[in-house]
Amino acid sequence: MKTTNSSRTAQQKNPWARLIRSAVIYINISLLIWAAVALFAPTHVAIITDTVYNTFAKVIKIIIAVTIGIGLLHVWVTPEHVSRVLGKESGWKGVVLASTIPLILGGSLFVILPLVKALREKGARLAACIAFISAWSGKAPLLPLEIEFLGLRFAVLRILLTIPFALATGLMSELILERIFGEKVHSTHHAG
């Protein structure tokens, strides 16, 4: 029993260790670049410092909100519900839903990728996850700006084509991974 518990504890700590190690590497690289700029172009240090501070202040709010949202998703949404709506048992309807709903979502990759990961862990099929990301990249909230710069016809055509292409991308990706590469593409949410 102790071996099983200690191996589970090691597995639980491992993602944090990797995350911290990656963060330390990126911070050190950034500090080296900042030091090089300070050494060779000292007039730019204040601009860089201000930009880094402002960006970090914006991003940390998003990270906190996403972390809370994903935590709530894990608590409130059951794997059975996600599987029923976006899993294999949902059939083509789940992939169609995943190809349309994300168009109206705003947010950055800091929001969407953790959300899709959580949905995948809860039982969403691979086709739905890939369709979700593909459709989200269509970003309908930017439609007014797109119409202003590129015209109504362009914007409407792009939005209308986003849905079938997201659907096709999701289904084809799942098929390729399943049939050609022999990978198991179903979620493993029941395996815990």
PDB file of C-alpha atoms in Angstrom:
ATOM      1  CA  MET A   1       0.000   0.000   0.000  1.00  0.00           C
ATOM      2  CA  LYS A   2       2.795   2.440   0.858  1.00  0.00           C
ATOM      3  CA  THR A   3       4.378   1.976  -2.555  1.00  0.00           C
ATOM      4  CA  THR A   4       1.087   2.747  -4.303  1.00  0.00           C
ATOM      5  CA  ASN A   5       0.452   5.847  -2.172  1.00  0.00           C
ATOM      6  CA  SER A   6       4.004   7.142  -2.554  1.00  0.00           C
ATOM      7  CA  SER A   7       3.919   6.595  -6.320  1.00  0.00           C
ATOM      8  CA  ARG A   8       0.619   8.499  -6.512  1.00  0.00           C
ATOM      9  CA  THR A   9       2.105  11.317  -4.428  1.00  0.00           C
ATOM     10  CA  ALA A  10       5.153  11.450  -6.703  1.00  0.00           C
ATOM     11  CA  GLN A  11       2.890  11.575  -9.763  1.00  0.00           C
ATOM     12  CA  GLN A  12       0.825  14.368  -8.207  1.00  0.00           C
ATOM     13  CA  LYS A  13       3.925  16.432  -7.369  1.00  0.00           C
ATOM     14  CA  ASN A  14       5.606  15.799 -10.724  1.00  0.00           C
ATOM     15  CA  PRO A  15       3.454  18.207 -12.796  1.00  0.00           C
ATOM     16  CA  TRP A  16       4.155  20.980 -10.298  1.00  0.00           C
ATOM     17  CA  ALA A  17       7.869  20.237 -10.349  1.00  0.00           C
ATOM     18  CA  ARG A  18       7.904  20.402 -14.154  1.00  0.00           C
ATOM     19  CA  LEU A  19       5.882  23.632 -14.114  1.00  0.00           C
ATOM     20  CA  ILE A  20       8.175  25.262 -11.563  1.00  0.00           C
ATOM     21  CA  ARG A  21      11.291  24.086 -13.414  1.00  0.00           C
ATOM     22  CA  SER A  22       9.954  25.529 -16.696  1.00  0.00           C
ATOM     23  CA  ALA A  23       9.007  28.802 -15.009  1.00  0.00           C
ATOM     24  CA  VAL A  24      12.472  29.151 -13.475  1.00  0.00           C
ATOM     25  CA  ILE A  25      14.104  28.520 -16.862  1.00  0.00           C
ATOM     26  CA  TYR A  26      11.931  31.123 -18.622  1.00  0.00           C
ATOM     27  CA  ILE A  27      12.426  33.674 -15.848  1.00  0.00           C
ATOM     28  CA  ASN A  28      16.205  33.200 -15.958  1.00  0.00           C
ATOM     29  CA  ILE A  29      16.298  33.534 -19.744  1.00  0.00           C
ATOM     30  CA  SER A  30      14.180  36.685 -19.506  1.00  0.00           C
ATOM     31  CA  LEU A  31      16.436  38.150 -16.823  1.00  0.00           C
ATOM     32  CA  LEU A  32      19.513  37.414 -18.948  1.00  0.00           C
ATOM     33  CA  ILE A  33      17.927  39.185 -21.917  1.00  0.00           C
ATOM     34  CA  TRP A  34      16.904  42.100 -19.682  1.00  0.00           C
ATOM     35  CA  ALA A  35      20.481  42.303 -18.308  1.00  0.00           C
ATOM     36  CA  ALA A  36      21.902  42.278 -21.847  1.00  0.00           C
ATOM     37  CA  VAL A  37      19.584  45.124 -22.823  1.00  0.00           C
ATOM     38  CA  ALA A  38      20.567  47.020 -19.659  1.00  0.00           C
ATOM     39  CA  LEU A  39      24.219  46.557 -20.557  1.00  0.00           C
ATOM     40  CA  PHE A  40      24.046  47.391 -24.268  1.00  0.00           C
ATOM     41  CA  ALA A  41      21.001  49.703 -24.499  1.00  0.00           C
ATOM     42  CA  PRO A  42      20.351  51.178 -21.052  1.00  0.00           C
ATOM     43  CA  THR A  43      17.820  53.697 -22.382  1.00  0.00           C
ATOM     44  CA  HIS A  44      15.415  50.859 -23.218  1.00  0.00           C
ATOM     45  CA  VAL A  45      15.421  49.245 -19.757  1.00  0.00           C
ATOM     46  CA  ALA A  46      12.634  51.455 -18.374  1.00  0.00           C
ATOM     47  CA  ILE A  47      10.409  50.755 -21.393  1.00  0.00           C
ATOM     48  CA  ILE A  48      10.984  47.003 -21.132  1.00  0.00           C
ATOM     49  CA  THR A  49      10.400  46.987 -17.363  1.00  0.00           C
ATOM     50  CA  ASP A  50       7.165  48.954 -17.745  1.00  0.00           C
ATOM     51  CA  THR A  51       5.926  46.650 -20.520  1.00  0.00           C
ATOM     52  CA  VAL A  52       6.750  43.507 -18.527  1.00  0.00           C
ATOM     53  CA  TYR A  53       5.029  44.879 -15.418  1.00  0.00           C
ATOM     54  CA  ASN A  54       1.860  45.896 -17.298  1.00  0.00           C
ATOM     55  CA  THR A  55       1.676  42.590 -19.192  1.00  0.00           C
ATOM     56  CA  PHE A  56       2.190  40.570 -16.019  1.00  0.00           C
ATOM     57  CA  ALA A  57      -0.501  42.582 -14.208  1.00  0.00           C
ATOM     58  CA  LYS A  58      -2.993  41.773 -16.984  1.00  0.00           C
ATOM     59  CA  VAL A  59      -2.027  38.115 -17.373  1.00  0.00           C
ATOM     60  CA  ILE A  60      -2.061  37.272 -13.651  1.00  0.00           C
ATOM     61  CA  LYS A  61      -5.735  38.311 -13.440  1.00  0.00           C
ATOM     62  CA  ILE A  62      -6.575  35.991 -16.333  1.00  0.00           C
ATOM     63  CA  ILE A  63      -4.597  33.114 -14.830  1.00  0.00           C
ATOM     64  CA  ILE A  64      -6.352  33.461 -11.461  1.00  0.00           C
ATOM     65  CA  ALA A  65      -9.804  33.640 -13.082  1.00  0.00           C
ATOM     66  CA  VAL A  66      -9.102  30.646 -15.323  1.00  0.00           C
ATOM     67  CA  THR A  67      -7.745  28.601 -12.427  1.00  0.00           C
ATOM     68  CA  ILE A  68     -10.896  29.262 -10.385  1.00  0.00           C
ATOM     69  CA  GLY A  69     -13.125  28.575 -13.405  1.00  0.00           C
ATOM     70  CA  ILE A  70     -11.410  25.279 -14.200  1.00  0.00           C
ATOM     71  CA  GLY A  71     -11.628  24.282 -10.533  1.00  0.00           C
ATOM     72  CA  LEU A  72     -15.365  24.979 -10.540  1.00  0.00           C
ATOM     73  CA  LEU A  73     -15.733  23.038 -13.789  1.00  0.00           C
ATOM     74  CA  HIS A  74     -14.036  20.041 -12.180  1.00  0.00           C
ATOM     75  CA  VAL A  75     -16.378  20.222  -9.177  1.00  0.00           C
ATOM     76  CA  TRP A  76     -19.707  21.085 -10.818  1.00  0.00           C
ATOM     77  CA  VAL A  77     -19.565  19.279 -14.160  1.00  0.00           C
ATOM     78  CA  THR A  78     -19.521  15.503 -14.032  1.00  0.00           C
ATOM     79  CA  PRO A  79     -17.587  13.373 -16.515  1.00  0.00           C
ATOM     80  CA  GLU A  80     -20.869  11.720 -17.450  1.00  0.00           C
ATOM     81  CA  HIS A  81     -22.391  15.083 -18.417  1.00  0.00           C
ATOM     82  CA  VAL A  82     -19.396  16.115 -20.535  1.00  0.00           C
ATOM     83  CA  SER A  83     -19.314  12.672 -22.141  1.00  0.00           C
ATOM     84  CA  ARG A  84     -23.039  12.873 -22.903  1.00  0.00           C
ATOM     85  CA  VAL A  85     -22.740  16.350 -24.474  1.00  0.00           C
ATOM     86  CA  LEU A  86     -19.262  16.240 -26.080  1.00  0.00           C
ATOM     87  CA  GLY A  87     -18.145  12.603 -25.828  1.00  0.00           C
ATOM     88  CA  LYS A  88     -18.385   9.698 -28.267  1.00  0.00           C
ATOM     89  CA  GLU A  89     -21.941   8.951 -27.139  1.00  0.00           C
ATOM     90  CA  SER A  90     -23.045  12.434 -28.280  1.00  0.00           C
ATOM     91  CA  GLY A  91     -22.255  11.420 -31.859  1.00  0.00           C
ATOM     92  CA  TRP A  92     -22.049  14.107 -34.520  1.00  0.00           C
ATOM     93  CA  LYS A  93     -24.169  16.512 -32.410  1.00  0.00           C
ATOM     94  CA  GLY A  94     -21.363  16.948 -29.885  1.00  0.00           C
ATOM     95  CA  VAL A  95     -18.836  17.827 -32.575  1.00  0.00           C
ATOM     96  CA  VAL A  96     -21.310  20.252 -34.213  1.00  0.00           C
ATOM     97  CA  LEU A  97     -21.884  21.898 -30.830  1.00  0.00           C
ATOM     98  CA  ALA A  98     -18.120  22.151 -30.302  1.00  0.00           C
ATOM     99  CA  SER A  99     -17.816  23.681 -33.798  1.00  0.00           C
ATOM    100  CA  THR A 100     -20.320  26.479 -33.153  1.00  0.00           C
ATOM    101  CA  ILE A 101     -20.405  27.517 -29.481  1.00  0.00           C
ATOM    102  CA  PRO A 102     -16.746  28.639 -29.289  1.00  0.00           C
ATOM    103  CA  LEU A 103     -17.351  31.218 -32.028  1.00  0.00           C
ATOM    104  CA  ILE A 104     -19.138  33.434 -29.505  1.00  0.00           C
ATOM    105  CA  LEU A 105     -16.536  32.976 -26.779  1.00  0.00           C
ATOM    106  CA  GLY A 106     -13.982  35.638 -26.169  1.00  0.00           C
ATOM    107  CA  GLY A 107     -10.843  35.117 -24.227  1.00  0.00           C
ATOM    108  CA  SER A 108      -7.282  34.231 -24.936  1.00  0.00           C
ATOM    109  CA  LEU A 109      -5.417  30.972 -25.217  1.00  0.00           C
ATOM    110  CA  PHE A 110      -4.851  31.267 -21.440  1.00  0.00           C
ATOM    111  CA  VAL A 111      -8.603  30.677 -21.107  1.00  0.00           C
ATOM    112  CA  ILE A 112      -9.422  28.310 -23.969  1.00  0.00           C
ATOM    113  CA  LEU A 113      -6.604  25.764 -23.731  1.00  0.00           C
ATOM    114  CA  PRO A 114      -7.087  24.990 -20.007  1.00  0.00           C
ATOM    115  CA  LEU A 115     -10.848  24.819 -20.631  1.00  0.00           C
ATOM    116  CA  VAL A 116     -10.406  22.330 -23.477  1.00  0.00           C
ATOM    117  CA  LYS A 117      -7.943  20.300 -21.381  1.00  0.00           C
ATOM    118  CA  ALA A 118     -10.500  20.130 -18.550  1.00  0.00           C
ATOM    119  CA  LEU A 119     -13.263  19.117 -20.967  1.00  0.00           C
ATOM    120  CA  ARG A 120     -10.992  16.421 -22.410  1.00  0.00           C
ATOM    121  CA  GLU A 121     -10.199  15.089 -18.948  1.00  0.00           C
ATOM    122  CA  LYS A 122     -13.931  15.035 -18.177  1.00  0.00           C
ATOM    123  CA  GLY A 123     -14.773  12.915 -21.221  1.00  0.00           C
ATOM    124  CA  ALA A 124     -15.021  15.145 -24.293  1.00  0.00           C
ATOM    125  CA  ARG A 125     -13.954  13.305 -27.428  1.00  0.00           C
ATOM    126  CA  LEU A 126     -10.868  14.407 -29.323  1.00  0.00           C
ATOM    127  CA  ALA A 127     -12.907  15.526 -32.363  1.00  0.00           C
ATOM    128  CA  ALA A 128     -14.952  17.870 -30.153  1.00  0.00           C
ATOM    129  CA  CYS A 129     -11.830  19.329 -28.520  1.00  0.00           C
ATOM    130  CA  ILE A 130     -10.093  19.996 -31.835  1.00  0.00           C
ATOM    131  CA  ALA A 131     -13.299  21.402 -33.348  1.00  0.00           C
ATOM    132  CA  PHE A 132     -13.686  23.615 -30.254  1.00  0.00           C
ATOM    133  CA  ILE A 133     -10.219  25.147 -30.652  1.00  0.00           C
ATOM    134  CA  SER A 134     -10.644  25.497 -34.424  1.00  0.00           C
ATOM    135  CA  ALA A 135     -14.016  27.232 -34.067  1.00  0.00           C
ATOM    136  CA  TRP A 136     -12.789  29.455 -31.234  1.00  0.00           C
ATOM    137  CA  SER A 137     -10.066  30.779 -33.509  1.00  0.00           C
ATOM    138  CA  GLY A 138     -12.896  32.220 -35.642  1.00  0.00           C
ATOM    139  CA  LYS A 139     -13.592  34.772 -32.874  1.00  0.00           C
ATOM    140  CA  ALA A 140     -17.002  36.183 -33.755  1.00  0.00           C
ATOM    141  CA  PRO A 141     -16.647  38.911 -31.067  1.00  0.00           C
ATOM    142  CA  LEU A 142     -14.140  40.549 -33.425  1.00  0.00           C
ATOM    143  CA  LEU A 143     -16.718  40.594 -36.237  1.00  0.00           C
ATOM    144  CA  PRO A 144     -17.506  44.359 -36.077  1.00  0.00           C
ATOM    145  CA  LEU A 145     -13.821  45.202 -36.344  1.00  0.00           C
ATOM    146  CA  GLU A 146     -13.361  42.691 -39.147  1.00  0.00           C
ATOM    147  CA  ILE A 147     -16.322  44.164 -41.069  1.00  0.00           C
ATOM    148  CA  GLU A 148     -14.872  47.648 -40.643  1.00  0.00           C
ATOM    149  CA  PHE A 149     -11.472  46.695 -42.047  1.00  0.00           C
ATOM    150  CA  LEU A 150     -12.221  43.867 -44.472  1.00  0.00           C
ATOM    151  CA  GLY A 151     -15.868  44.275 -45.409  1.00  0.00           C
ATOM    152  CA  LEU A 152     -19.150  42.522 -44.627  1.00  0.00           C
ATOM    153  CA  ARG A 153     -18.900  39.887 -47.354  1.00  0.00           C
ATOM    154  CA  PHE A 154     -15.437  38.826 -46.228  1.00  0.00           C
ATOM    155  CA  ALA A 155     -16.460  38.594 -42.565  1.00  0.00           C
ATOM    156  CA  VAL A 156     -19.689  36.673 -43.171  1.00  0.00           C
ATOM    157  CA  LEU A 157     -17.973  34.215 -45.523  1.00  0.00           C
ATOM    158  CA  ARG A 158     -15.171  33.601 -43.035  1.00  0.00           C
ATOM    159  CA  ILE A 159     -17.605  32.973 -40.164  1.00  0.00           C
ATOM    160  CA  LEU A 160     -19.780  30.682 -42.280  1.00  0.00           C
ATOM    161  CA  LEU A 161     -16.769  28.647 -43.397  1.00  0.00           C
ATOM    162  CA  THR A 162     -15.320  28.430 -39.890  1.00  0.00           C
ATOM    163  CA  ILE A 163     -18.061  26.064 -38.696  1.00  0.00           C
ATOM    164  CA  PRO A 164     -17.755  23.337 -41.362  1.00  0.00           C
ATOM    165  CA  PHE A 165     -13.962  23.565 -41.352  1.00  0.00           C
ATOM    166  CA  ALA A 166     -13.839  23.251 -37.543  1.00  0.00           C
ATOM    167  CA  LEU A 167     -16.168  20.254 -37.778  1.00  0.00           C
ATOM    168  CA  ALA A 168     -14.081  18.641 -40.528  1.00  0.00           C
ATOM    169  CA  THR A 169     -10.806  19.364 -38.719  1.00  0.00           C
ATOM    170  CA  GLY A 170     -12.056  17.741 -35.529  1.00  0.00           C
ATOM    171  CA  LEU A 171     -13.436  14.635 -37.223  1.00  0.00           C
ATOM    172  CA  MET A 172     -10.445  14.192 -39.547  1.00  0.00           C
ATOM    173  CA  SER A 173      -7.947  14.620 -36.697  1.00  0.00           C
ATOM    174  CA  GLU A 174      -9.728  12.014 -34.619  1.00  0.00           C
ATOM    175  CA  LEU A 175      -9.880   9.633 -37.580  1.00  0.00           C
ATOM    176  CA  ILE A 176      -6.193  10.087 -38.402  1.00  0.00           C
ATOM    177  CA  LEU A 177      -5.054   9.550 -34.824  1.00  0.00           C
ATOM    178  CA  GLU A 178      -7.352   6.578 -34.329  1.00  0.00           C
ATOM    179  CA  ARG A 179      -6.976   4.716 -37.612  1.00  0.00           C
ATOM    180  CA  ILE A 180      -3.574   5.670 -38.995  1.00  0.00           C
ATOM    181  CA  PHE A 181      -1.551   6.104 -35.803  1.00  0.00           C
ATOM    182  CA  GLY A 182      -3.574   3.630 -33.748  1.00  0.00           C
ATOM    183  CA  GLU A 183      -3.812   6.007 -30.811  1.00  0.00           C
ATOM    184  CA  LYS A 184      -6.541   5.757 -28.244  1.00  0.00           C
ATOM    185  CA  VAL A 185      -8.382   9.036 -28.724  1.00  0.00           C
ATOM    186  CA  HIS A 186     -11.116   8.571 -26.161  1.00  0.00           C
ATOM    187  CA  SER A 187     -10.788  10.346 -22.853  1.00  0.00           C
ATOM    188  CA  THR A 188      -9.559   8.324 -19.900  1.00  0.00           C
ATOM    189  CA  HIS A 189     -11.716  10.025 -17.280  1.00  0.00           C
ATOM    190  CA  HIS A 190     -13.057   6.712 -15.957  1.00  0.00           C
ATOM    191  CA  ALA A 191      -9.586   5.269 -15.420  1.00  0.00           C
ATOM    192  CA  GLY A 192      -8.840   6.938 -12.061  1.00  0.00           C
TER     193      GLY A 192
END
